[in-house]
Amino acid sequence: MATVARFAPSPTGMLHVGGARTALYSWLHARQRNGRLVLRIEDTDRTRSTPEAIEAIFDALHWLGLDYEQPAVFQSERETRHREAINQLLAQGDAYYCYASEEEVEAMRERARALGNKPRYDGTWRPAPGKTLPEPPPNVAPVVRFANPQSGTVHFSDSIRGEVAIDNTELDDLVIARGDGTPTYNLCVVVDDLDAGVTDIIRGDDHVNNTPRQINIARALAGAEAELPRYAHVPMILGADGARLSKRHGAVDVLTFRRDGILPAALLNYLARLGWSYGDQELFSVDELVDKFTLETVQAKAAVFDPDKLAWVNQEHIKTADPAALTDELAWHLRVFGVTDVDQTRLAEIAAVQQKRARTMQDMARDSLYLFQPVAAYDDKAVRKHIRTGTAAVLADLRERLMALADWHADALGATVQAVAGDHEIGMGKVAQPLRIALTGTPVSPPIDQTLALLERETALTRLDDAVAAFADDSDETGNA
Ligand code: GLU
């Protein structure tokens, strides 16, 4: 049977790392089997679902490159089908109306607790042969409960947790439709997975307690012989303090990582490794993950999120990427800084130079702004350190030679800077640092030949002119005269 995996987020907030990892595992599982991935937006909780959260899920998956079968399914649009399934269960005798009020159900739970049992609904309204049901109270809209089997054991084989067995006596009769007739999560999820032909349910282990109930509902709907989906419950992600990962641990929302300059491939690598390993390999391309990932090798214990390691993985990806693979993110970050319309070739050229030193894509964009924006001010500290009597003359000489240079290429440019240093009998740094300040306003930039080569000749010469004027021996050396 062809693999159909699904990712079923509830759009009640941003897509966080836990959700993204579940999506990634589902995507990898489907991809390596040439299967399909269904995205189902579980938006039935109208009060908590927001259009912004739906957009954020789409945006985050798109950014990560986790594609899915189009169009995405909106659970809220399937209500007719969910009601049909509830009616099927009612007609089969696998569900029944329950008129107990919230207070009564709470009292039942209390009684169970007092007897040292698990709090549960006591089955008052469950029909049974020979049983007389209470008279329905007037003006009460009943809920519908699933008549969970009362004996036997639900077995399922979880790819991550192994064999799981739950006695039906542990499970009470779940509400599948509220008093107003709206279907509940456990019903919707089963109907949607069955209808979509889902073969693999990979989801957070906060759902593991729902699984035996959902299997019972699925059996009731699809028949005892039907082949049901396989499960893999992915353990949660903790912060370094052992608490469930949340905002107070820093960035957890996927798109925040983008804003922080993380590459999608790096985040995917990091998330895949969070709770999964392949020998001691740390760095994986997406293709390698598709090749090597298996659910069976995901650890059953919770994983700890480590932002420093993510930063390291990110820098490694930046360093080793094909520059062309960095252009989308570079363009995105440049746009955030107000720089638009940079063509692909230029972006790749910049990335090729900057990738050796940028810690993040945000740094790469920021450190490349000098190429697009005039130098607004010279860094005071750098000026005090590197600009001396005579510096302006050195820069003026350099300017003349650069103007005359036949080729505007890193090699020729580097040689020219060296020649100026030699002729003035000063160290290379005494030319390169003032030059850097002239070109970028700061004392940090890529190797000086490349810093120059990335600039247009005209721009470089103009900036040198400005610096020569600003650093002239009789002027205020801060350039603010
Ligand atoms: N919508 C549920 C959630 O976001 C997931 C349901 C499922 O995967 O079965 O937690």
mmCIF file of N, CA and C in Angstrom, residues 3-67:
data_model
loop_
_atom_site.group_PDB
_atom_site.id
_atom_site.type_symbol
_atom_site.label_atom_id
_atom_site.label_comp_id
_atom_site.label_asym_id
_atom_site.label_seq_id
_atom_site.Cartn_x
_atom_site.Cartn_y
_atom_site.Cartn_z
ATOM 1 N N THR A 3 2.412 4.716 0.793
ATOM 2 C CA THR A 3 2.459 5.432 2.075
ATOM 3 C C THR A 3 1.715 6.765 1.987
ATOM 4 N N VAL A 4 0.842 6.994 2.949
ATOM 5 C CA VAL A 4 0.222 8.305 3.092
ATOM 6 C C VAL A 4 0.449 8.750 4.536
ATOM 7 N N ALA A 5 1.294 9.758 4.690
ATOM 8 C CA ALA A 5 1.525 10.308 6.030
ATOM 9 C C ALA A 5 0.729 11.599 6.116
ATOM 10 N N ARG A 6 0.614 12.116 7.311
ATOM 11 C CA ARG A 6 -0.108 13.384 7.426
ATOM 12 C C ARG A 6 0.482 14.208 8.555
ATOM 13 N N PHE A 7 0.282 15.502 8.415
ATOM 14 C CA PHE A 7 0.663 16.419 9.489
ATOM 15 C C PHE A 7 -0.612 17.193 9.791
ATOM 16 N N ALA A 8 -0.991 17.220 11.069
ATOM 17 C CA ALA A 8 -2.330 17.723 11.419
ATOM 18 C C ALA A 8 -2.284 18.784 12.516
ATOM 19 N N PRO A 9 -1.659 19.915 12.230
ATOM 20 C CA PRO A 9 -1.528 20.920 13.289
ATOM 21 C C PRO A 9 -2.850 21.620 13.601
ATOM 22 N N SER A 10 -2.994 22.026 14.856
ATOM 23 C CA SER A 10 -4.116 22.885 15.241
ATOM 24 C C SER A 10 -3.617 24.323 15.140
ATOM 25 N N PRO A 11 -4.305 25.150 14.390
ATOM 26 C CA PRO A 11 -3.796 26.515 14.172
ATOM 27 C C PRO A 11 -4.148 27.443 15.325
ATOM 28 N N THR A 12 -3.589 27.131 16.475
ATOM 29 C CA THR A 12 -3.902 27.962 17.640
ATOM 30 C C THR A 12 -2.704 28.808 18.034
ATOM 31 N N GLY A 13 -1.626 28.696 17.323
ATOM 32 C CA GLY A 13 -0.443 29.497 17.611
ATOM 33 C C GLY A 13 0.525 29.316 16.453
ATOM 34 N N MET A 14 1.724 29.836 16.609
ATOM 35 C CA MET A 14 2.728 29.700 15.557
ATOM 36 C C MET A 14 3.186 28.255 15.459
ATOM 37 N N LEU A 15 3.832 27.893 14.355
ATOM 38 C CA LEU A 15 4.388 26.547 14.262
ATOM 39 C C LEU A 15 5.692 26.539 15.066
ATOM 40 N N HIS A 16 5.720 25.747 16.103
ATOM 41 C CA HIS A 16 6.902 25.730 16.968
ATOM 42 C C HIS A 16 7.810 24.559 16.598
ATOM 43 N N VAL A 17 8.960 24.481 17.242
ATOM 44 C CA VAL A 17 9.938 23.466 16.831
ATOM 45 C C VAL A 17 9.395 22.048 16.957
ATOM 46 N N GLY A 18 8.580 21.802 17.979
ATOM 47 C CA GLY A 18 8.025 20.451 18.142
ATOM 48 C C GLY A 18 7.165 20.070 16.942
ATOM 49 N N GLY A 19 6.299 20.986 16.549
ATOM 50 C CA GLY A 19 5.439 20.742 15.395
ATOM 51 C C GLY A 19 6.256 20.588 14.120
ATOM 52 N N ALA A 20 7.263 21.434 13.994
ATOM 53 C CA ALA A 20 8.092 21.383 12.783
ATOM 54 C C ALA A 20 8.823 20.048 12.697
ATOM 55 N N ARG A 21 9.290 19.551 13.836
ATOM 56 C CA ARG A 21 9.981 18.265 13.809
ATOM 57 C C ARG A 21 9.011 17.140 13.431
ATOM 58 N N THR A 22 7.791 17.193 13.975
ATOM 59 C CA THR A 22 6.801 16.183 13.604
ATOM 60 C C THR A 22 6.514 16.248 12.102
ATOM 61 N N ALA A 23 6.381 17.482 11.603
ATOM 62 C CA ALA A 23 6.140 17.650 10.168
ATOM 63 C C ALA A 23 7.311 17.077 9.366
ATOM 64 N N LEU A 24 8.528 17.362 9.823
ATOM 65 C CA LEU A 24 9.718 16.864 9.123
ATOM 66 C C LEU A 24 9.751 15.331 9.117
ATOM 67 N N TYR A 25 9.530 14.728 10.260
ATOM 68 C CA TYR A 25 9.561 13.260 10.317
ATOM 69 C C TYR A 25 8.498 12.662 9.382
ATOM 70 N N SER A 26 7.322 13.284 9.377
ATOM 71 C CA SER A 26 6.246 12.787 8.504
ATOM 72 C C SER A 26 6.646 12.942 7.042
ATOM 73 N N TRP A 27 7.220 14.085 6.743
ATOM 74 C CA TRP A 27 7.637 14.376 5.365
ATOM 75 C C TRP A 27 8.735 13.404 4.918
ATOM 76 N N LEU A 28 9.731 13.194 5.798
ATOM 77 C CA LEU A 28 10.831 12.285 5.453
ATOM 78 C C LEU A 28 10.288 10.875 5.230
ATOM 79 N N HIS A 29 9.408 10.459 6.120
ATOM 80 C CA HIS A 29 8.848 9.109 6.037
ATOM 81 C C HIS A 29 8.107 8.918 4.709
ATOM 82 N N ALA A 30 7.315 9.913 4.338
ATOM 83 C CA ALA A 30 6.566 9.816 3.076
ATOM 84 C C ALA A 30 7.528 9.904 1.893
ATOM 85 N N ARG A 31 8.449 10.855 1.955
ATOM 86 C CA ARG A 31 9.354 11.100 0.836
ATOM 87 C C ARG A 31 10.205 9.871 0.512
ATOM 88 N N GLN A 32 10.724 9.236 1.550
ATOM 89 C CA GLN A 32 11.629 8.102 1.266
ATOM 90 C C GLN A 32 10.867 6.892 0.740
ATOM 91 N N ARG A 33 9.551 6.899 0.854
ATOM 92 C CA ARG A 33 8.747 5.801 0.306
ATOM 93 C C ARG A 33 8.000 6.225 -0.952
ATOM 94 N N ASN A 34 8.360 7.374 -1.484
ATOM 95 C CA ASN A 34 7.615 7.928 -2.613
ATOM 96 C C ASN A 34 6.136 8.035 -2.297
ATOM 97 N N GLY A 35 5.855 8.324 -1.047
ATOM 98 C CA GLY A 35 4.461 8.412 -0.628
ATOM 99 C C GLY A 35 3.950 9.836 -0.671
ATOM 100 N N ARG A 36 2.814 10.053 -0.041
ATOM 101 C CA ARG A 36 2.195 11.383 -0.027
ATOM 102 C C ARG A 36 2.157 11.908 1.399
ATOM 103 N N LEU A 37 2.194 13.220 1.500
ATOM 104 C CA LEU A 37 2.019 13.845 2.810
ATOM 105 C C LEU A 37 0.794 14.752 2.723
ATOM 106 N N VAL A 38 -0.160 14.493 3.607
ATOM 107 C CA VAL A 38 -1.377 15.299 3.645
ATOM 108 C C VAL A 38 -1.224 16.325 4.766
ATOM 109 N N LEU A 39 -1.539 17.562 4.475
ATOM 110 C CA LEU A 39 -1.566 18.575 5.548
ATOM 111 C C LEU A 39 -3.028 18.814 5.902
ATOM 112 N N ARG A 40 -3.330 18.598 7.160
ATOM 113 C CA ARG A 40 -4.712 18.827 7.604
ATOM 114 C C ARG A 40 -4.690 19.873 8.711
ATOM 115 N N ILE A 41 -5.354 20.972 8.447
ATOM 116 C CA ILE A 41 -5.429 22.038 9.440
ATOM 117 C C ILE A 41 -6.604 21.713 10.367
ATOM 118 N N GLU A 42 -6.305 21.432 11.614
ATOM 119 C CA GLU A 42 -7.354 21.025 12.550
ATOM 120 C C GLU A 42 -7.929 22.256 13.243
ATOM 121 N N ASP A 43 -8.824 22.883 12.488
ATOM 122 C CA ASP A 43 -9.346 24.192 12.898
ATOM 123 C C ASP A 43 -10.774 24.103 13.416
ATOM 124 N N THR A 44 -11.125 22.971 14.012
ATOM 125 C CA THR A 44 -12.524 22.853 14.456
ATOM 126 C C THR A 44 -12.783 23.661 15.722
ATOM 127 N N ASP A 45 -11.739 23.958 16.458
ATOM 128 C CA ASP A 45 -11.924 24.793 17.644
ATOM 129 C C ASP A 45 -11.912 26.246 17.180
ATOM 130 N N ARG A 46 -13.124 26.720 16.817
ATOM 131 C CA ARG A 46 -13.228 28.032 16.179
ATOM 132 C C ARG A 46 -12.754 29.157 17.073
ATOM 133 N N THR A 47 -12.875 28.967 18.385
ATOM 134 C CA THR A 47 -12.503 30.071 19.262
ATOM 135 C C THR A 47 -10.991 30.216 19.371
ATOM 136 N N ARG A 48 -10.262 29.111 19.205
ATOM 137 C CA ARG A 48 -8.815 29.191 19.397
ATOM 138 C C ARG A 48 -8.034 29.234 18.086
ATOM 139 N N SER A 49 -8.687 28.882 16.971
ATOM 140 C CA SER A 49 -7.976 28.893 15.686
ATOM 141 C C SER A 49 -8.015 30.289 15.087
ATOM 142 N N THR A 50 -6.883 30.732 14.543
ATOM 143 C CA THR A 50 -6.868 32.066 13.929
ATOM 144 C C THR A 50 -6.310 31.993 12.508
ATOM 145 N N PRO A 51 -6.766 32.895 11.639
ATOM 146 C CA PRO A 51 -6.238 32.935 10.272
ATOM 147 C C PRO A 51 -4.736 33.202 10.265
ATOM 148 N N GLU A 52 -4.255 33.988 11.238
ATOM 149 C CA GLU A 52 -2.807 34.283 11.292
ATOM 150 C C GLU A 52 -2.031 32.997 11.555
ATOM 151 N N ALA A 53 -2.565 32.170 12.444
ATOM 152 C CA ALA A 53 -1.859 30.929 12.764
ATOM 153 C C ALA A 53 -1.867 29.992 11.555
ATOM 154 N N ILE A 54 -2.961 29.998 10.797
ATOM 155 C CA ILE A 54 -3.019 29.152 9.596
ATOM 156 C C ILE A 54 -1.960 29.623 8.600
ATOM 157 N N GLU A 55 -1.913 30.934 8.381
ATOM 158 C CA GLU A 55 -0.900 31.492 7.478
ATOM 159 C C GLU A 55 0.506 31.147 7.961
ATOM 160 N N ALA A 56 0.699 31.255 9.271
ATOM 161 C CA ALA A 56 2.036 30.990 9.827
ATOM 162 C C ALA A 56 2.442 29.541 9.581
ATOM 163 N N ILE A 57 1.496 28.621 9.652
ATOM 164 C CA ILE A 57 1.820 27.205 9.377
ATOM 165 C C ILE A 57 2.227 27.048 7.910
ATOM 166 N N PHE A 58 1.424 27.620 7.022
ATOM 167 C CA PHE A 58 1.767 27.546 5.588
ATOM 168 C C PHE A 58 3.149 28.163 5.334
ATOM 169 N N ASP A 59 3.361 29.342 5.897
ATOM 170 C CA ASP A 59 4.632 30.050 5.662
ATOM 171 C C ASP A 59 5.816 29.248 6.191
ATOM 172 N N ALA A 60 5.644 28.712 7.388
ATOM 173 C CA ALA A 60 6.758 27.984 8.000
ATOM 174 C C ALA A 60 7.074 26.719 7.193
ATOM 175 N N LEU A 61 6.051 25.993 6.772
ATOM 176 C CA LEU A 61 6.305 24.766 5.996
ATOM 177 C C LEU A 61 6.929 25.117 4.655
ATOM 178 N N HIS A 62 6.458 26.208 4.080
ATOM 179 C CA HIS A 62 6.995 26.639 2.801
ATOM 180 C C HIS A 62 8.477 27.010 2.952
ATOM 181 N N TRP A 63 8.756 27.769 4.003
ATOM 182 C CA TRP A 63 10.149 28.176 4.239
ATOM 183 C C TRP A 63 11.035 26.952 4.434
ATOM 184 N N LEU A 64 10.535 25.981 5.177
ATOM 185 C CA LEU A 64 11.342 24.782 5.428
ATOM 186 C C LEU A 64 11.433 23.883 4.198
ATOM 187 N N GLY A 65 10.578 24.122 3.223
ATOM 188 C CA GLY A 65 10.606 23.278 2.025
ATOM 189 C C GLY A 65 9.904 21.941 2.250
ATOM 190 N N LEU A 66 9.042 21.882 3.262
ATOM 191 C CA LEU A 66 8.299 20.645 3.513
ATOM 192 C C LEU A 66 6.993 20.730 2.719
ATOM 193 N N ASP A 67 7.021 20.138 1.542
ATOM 194 C CA ASP A 67 5.842 20.259 0.685
ATOM 195 C C ASP A 67 4.865 19.126 0.975
#
